[in-house]
Amino acid sequence: LFCSHPDPLPLHQPAVLASLLPPPASCERTPRWYAEPSSRAASSSACWRAAEPRMSEQGKGSASASTAAPAPGSDTYKGWLFKWTNYLKGYQRRWFVLSNGLLSYYRTQAEMAHTCRGTINLATAHIDTEDACNIVLSSGGRTYHLKASTEVERQRWVTALELAKAKAIRMMNDQSDDSGDEEPTSQSDRSELQGTLKILISKLDDLSTCNDLIAKHGAALQRSLSELEGLKVPLEGGEKIKAVNERATLFRITSNAMINACRDFLDLAETHSRRWQRALQYEREQRTHLEETIEQLAKQHNSLERAWREAPTLVSSPPSAPTNNQGSERVRKEEASDEDEDTEYFDAMEDSPAFITVTASESTQHRSVYVTVLLSATASVRWILKARLTEKIRTHIPDKPNYSLNLWSIMKNCIGKELSKIPMPVNFNEPLSMLQRLTEDLEYHELLDKAARCDSSLEQMCLVAAFSISSYSTTVHRTAKPFNPLLGETYELDRLEEFGYRSLCEQVSHHPPAAAHHVISQRGWTLWQEITIASKFRGKYLSIMPLGAIHLQFHSSGNHYVWRKVTSTVHNIIVGKLWIDQSGDIEILNHRTKETCQLKFSPYSYFSRDVPRKVTGVVADSGGQAHYILSGTWDDKIESAKIIQSSRGGSGSEGKQKTVYQTLSPKLLWKKYPLPENAENMYYFSALALTLNEPEDGVALTDSRMRPDQKLMEEGRWDEANSEKQRLEEKQRAVRRRREAEAADALDEGREYEGYQPLWFHQRRDSLTGETNFVYKGGYWETKERQDWSMCPDIY
């Protein structure tokens, strides 16, 4: 438990035992070594008196420091808050900075220049307020428990956080760059930029000198002409001098106008030049600071990993292979590396599930066990049948080559960027495109076939929920990145004869990158979705947030289900073995009956007693009455149990009342298929994934199977694949620039410019969600029958 601390204390010490107790749930439930407030009915500020000794040691309270912060809603909001660390130290005063949708904290204001103690991305965070003083932020398995000094101050922070979250979500939705759009800035590029700035400064100095000379010589010329007019000369000579004087006057007026314009330009250029230099210098310092911080973090992580491996008394398993030994794990409220303190301990109890299930009588157990075994046997027979039907399809691909690559040299330039902006070599890819990964959602299509035959919409909901969870089972070992599809790229999967369905995907948008998917089955259902992947690299981990709704409609009943995907997180990006986790909530809504299913994907923790990768859920009717409990893991199986009675139980660790459900014995809904033999050398592909890139006759010219860099990578020719990938991305950039030039020409000429339009999908407003998305407009399969692909763009 204490392997991550430099000076662990023996377990028999009271301080260590105290660290295993749960934290106070609110500011009124303080640890016993703090002073109790004199009255619970006192003002909201009284709830903080328990922590006044700590405040007096560390400085003034948060109220005085935060009053100088900008008003909520501005780009940056700063101030002091108290953050829960552990039971030994309780709440500690920390300096918090809210900027660009990120909430970061430091021990002191001076630390802002070199060390950030932790950051939460508000775009994916959940904001909760427990009482008059508390704020709870949770995102991607990380939770911050914060306190303000007064209720007013707490409200200011909550307002600022909510506004920043809304702005961050808008900014995330407005991301408009793709993988090939941004080349990395090299040393030569930086040198060229600095040289350009020096030349501009030199030219500005020359222009300033010329400005002064024109003014000086213009004044001298005017004086000379005035002197000539005063001389006694013949009449004809006087007229010529007068004409010259008039021309000189016109020249003076024009010169003065030019001088004034040059002076304005000089002032403006000098102002902006100083601003650009300051901005450039700031960006350089920030980049250097980030590189040093991440490098230091990588070294610390490496040291901790070595210490963990050498520790003789450890019983926990590494994250790549979490154990089911419940007694060897503990849960925590925040990451171990969240705050680097010499004596920091973590809470032992996590929020327990919102419900407790109790199995019913023995007779119903026997009956349910029999049904479960029968379902399991049926699933096995179906898998054998499926294997026989697909004997003609390949069962292996060339083994993955063992190429070494310095990950740090690439990733240090990518901190804080959208994943689609990072130009990655194929070494980090798997030989499948994102369109093919979307198609992999259909691996357990038989769940939908069975759901289409259900008479009960609640039982149907259980199967739909199992299907939504099953799509994550292929990701447990799949830490490689799929290829970003090119604009206009398509992928079809025709399994009409074997399994009764046809699937089509198309990359419909380049800014932002988005893929549309449509599946129709002869066995009574249609599924469609439009998915945009938003992702951020944060040094230690990579968050992948799919945006967009998934629609499923059953033909006979008209039941229309809608849900969204959860966040995927890839851990140990810099140091250690990569592993992936799913976390968040899914709400599945049947728009016809208003029945719902609430699914919770629990984030993995070294210290949790729960089964790793746990998923729980409740299926309820339109009135909110629960009928089924779902439980299992997203990488193995899901079971359902029918509720026969529910009652209110005791309070949990934070005072929340639990619901106790009495259920029948669980029935198996879904079980993961075993991986093919030698899967570890074939990118951990499932049996379906192995077939997705197999060449097929008659597919569109834009099909992912035709993509040359992807095929070269699958064959193990990675160097050639990297060259081909670079060529395709440059070709895509050239097409985009040409399209932008055409749009600019149309604008200048006052013409309308339609822009790029997908071939097989068009935009429509969804009547249920109110969102505008791409839906299938038809024609693909008819075109395939005619084998007329003349309308396909040349993308390869």
Coordinates of N, CA and C in Angstrom, one line a residue, residues 488-494 502-506 696-706 759-761 776 778-796:
G488 N -13.3 11.1 -47.0 CA -13.9 10.4 -48.1 C -13.6 8.9 -48.1
E489 N -12.8 8.5 -47.1 CA -12.5 7.0 -46.9 C -13.7 6.3 -46.4
T490 N -13.9 5.1 -46.9 CA -15.1 4.3 -46.5 C -14.6 2.9 -46.1
Y491 N -15.5 2.2 -45.4 CA -15.3 0.8 -45.1 C -16.6 0.1 -45.0
E492 N -16.7 -1.0 -45.8 CA -17.9 -1.9 -45.8 C -17.6 -3.2 -45.2
L493 N -18.6 -3.8 -44.5 CA -18.6 -5.1 -44.0 C -19.9 -5.8 -44.4
D494 N -19.8 -6.7 -45.4 CA -21.1 -7.3 -45.9 C -21.1 -8.8 -45.3
R502 N -25.5 -5.8 -43.0 CA -24.5 -5.0 -43.8 C -24.1 -3.8 -43.1
S503 N -22.9 -3.4 -43.1 CA -22.3 -2.3 -42.4 C -21.6 -1.4 -43.4
L504 N -21.7 -0.1 -43.2 CA -21.0 0.9 -44.0 C -20.6 2.1 -43.2
C505 N -19.3 2.4 -43.3 CA -18.7 3.6 -42.6 C -18.1 4.6 -43.6
E506 N -18.2 5.9 -43.3 CA -17.5 6.8 -44.2 C -17.0 8.0 -43.4
E696 N -11.1 -7.9 -50.4 CA -12.3 -8.5 -51.0 C -12.6 -7.8 -52.3
D697 N -13.2 -8.6 -53.2 CA -13.5 -8.1 -54.6 C -14.7 -7.2 -54.5
G698 N -14.7 -6.2 -55.4 CA -15.9 -5.4 -55.6 C -16.1 -4.3 -54.6
V699 N -15.2 -4.0 -53.7 CA -15.5 -2.9 -52.7 C -15.1 -1.6 -53.4
A700 N -15.5 -0.5 -52.8 CA -15.3 0.8 -53.3 C -13.8 1.1 -53.4
L701 N -13.4 2.0 -54.3 CA -12.0 2.4 -54.4 C -11.5 3.1 -53.2
T702 N -12.4 3.7 -52.4 CA -12.1 4.4 -51.2 C -12.0 3.5 -49.9
D703 N -12.2 2.2 -50.1 CA -12.3 1.3 -48.9 C -11.0 1.3 -48.2
S704 N -11.1 1.1 -46.9 CA -9.8 1.1 -46.1 C -8.9 -0.1 -46.4
R705 N -9.5 -1.2 -47.0 CA -8.7 -2.3 -47.4 C -7.7 -1.9 -48.5
M706 N -8.1 -0.8 -49.2 CA -7.2 -0.3 -50.3 C -6.1 0.6 -49.9
L759 N -20.3 11.1 -50.0 CA -20.9 10.4 -51.1 C -22.2 9.7 -50.6
W760 N -22.1 9.0 -49.4 CA -23.2 8.1 -49.0 C -24.0 8.6 -47.8
F761 N -23.6 9.7 -47.2 CA -24.3 10.2 -46.0 C -24.6 11.7 -46.2
Y776 N -27.3 7.9 -43.3 CA -27.1 7.2 -44.5 C -28.2 7.6 -45.5
G778 N -28.4 6.2 -48.7 CA -28.7 5.1 -49.6 C -27.8 5.2 -50.8
G779 N -27.8 4.1 -51.6 CA -27.2 4.0 -52.9 C -25.9 3.2 -52.9
Y780 N -25.3 3.0 -51.8 CA -24.0 2.3 -51.8 C -24.0 0.9 -52.3
W781 N -25.0 0.1 -51.8 CA -25.0 -1.3 -52.1 C -25.5 -1.5 -53.6
E782 N -26.4 -0.6 -54.0 CA -26.8 -0.6 -55.4 C -25.6 -0.3 -56.4
T783 N -24.8 0.7 -55.9 CA -23.6 1.0 -56.7 C -22.7 -0.2 -56.8
K784 N -22.5 -0.9 -55.7 CA -21.6 -2.0 -55.6 C -22.1 -3.1 -56.6
E785 N -23.4 -3.3 -56.7 CA -24.0 -4.3 -57.6 C -23.6 -3.9 -59.1
R786 N -23.7 -2.6 -59.4 CA -23.4 -2.2 -60.7 C -21.9 -2.1 -61.0
Q787 N -21.1 -2.1 -59.9 CA -19.6 -1.9 -60.0 C -19.2 -0.7 -60.7
D788 N -19.9 0.4 -60.4 CA -19.7 1.7 -61.0 C -19.2 2.7 -59.9
W789 N -17.9 2.7 -59.7 CA -17.3 3.6 -58.7 C -16.7 4.8 -59.2
S790 N -17.2 5.3 -60.4 CA -16.6 6.5 -61.0 C -16.7 7.8 -60.2
M791 N -17.7 7.8 -59.3 CA -17.9 9.0 -58.5 C -17.0 9.1 -57.3
C792 N -16.2 8.0 -57.0 CA -15.4 8.0 -55.8 C -14.2 9.0 -56.0
P793 N -13.9 9.7 -54.9 CA -12.7 10.6 -55.0 C -11.4 9.8 -55.0
D794 N -10.4 10.4 -55.6 CA -9.0 9.8 -55.6 C -8.3 10.2 -54.3
I795 N -8.4 9.3 -53.3 CA -7.7 9.7 -52.0 C -6.4 8.9 -51.8
Y796 N -6.2 7.8 -52.5 CA -5.0 7.0 -52.3 C -4.0 7.3 -53.4

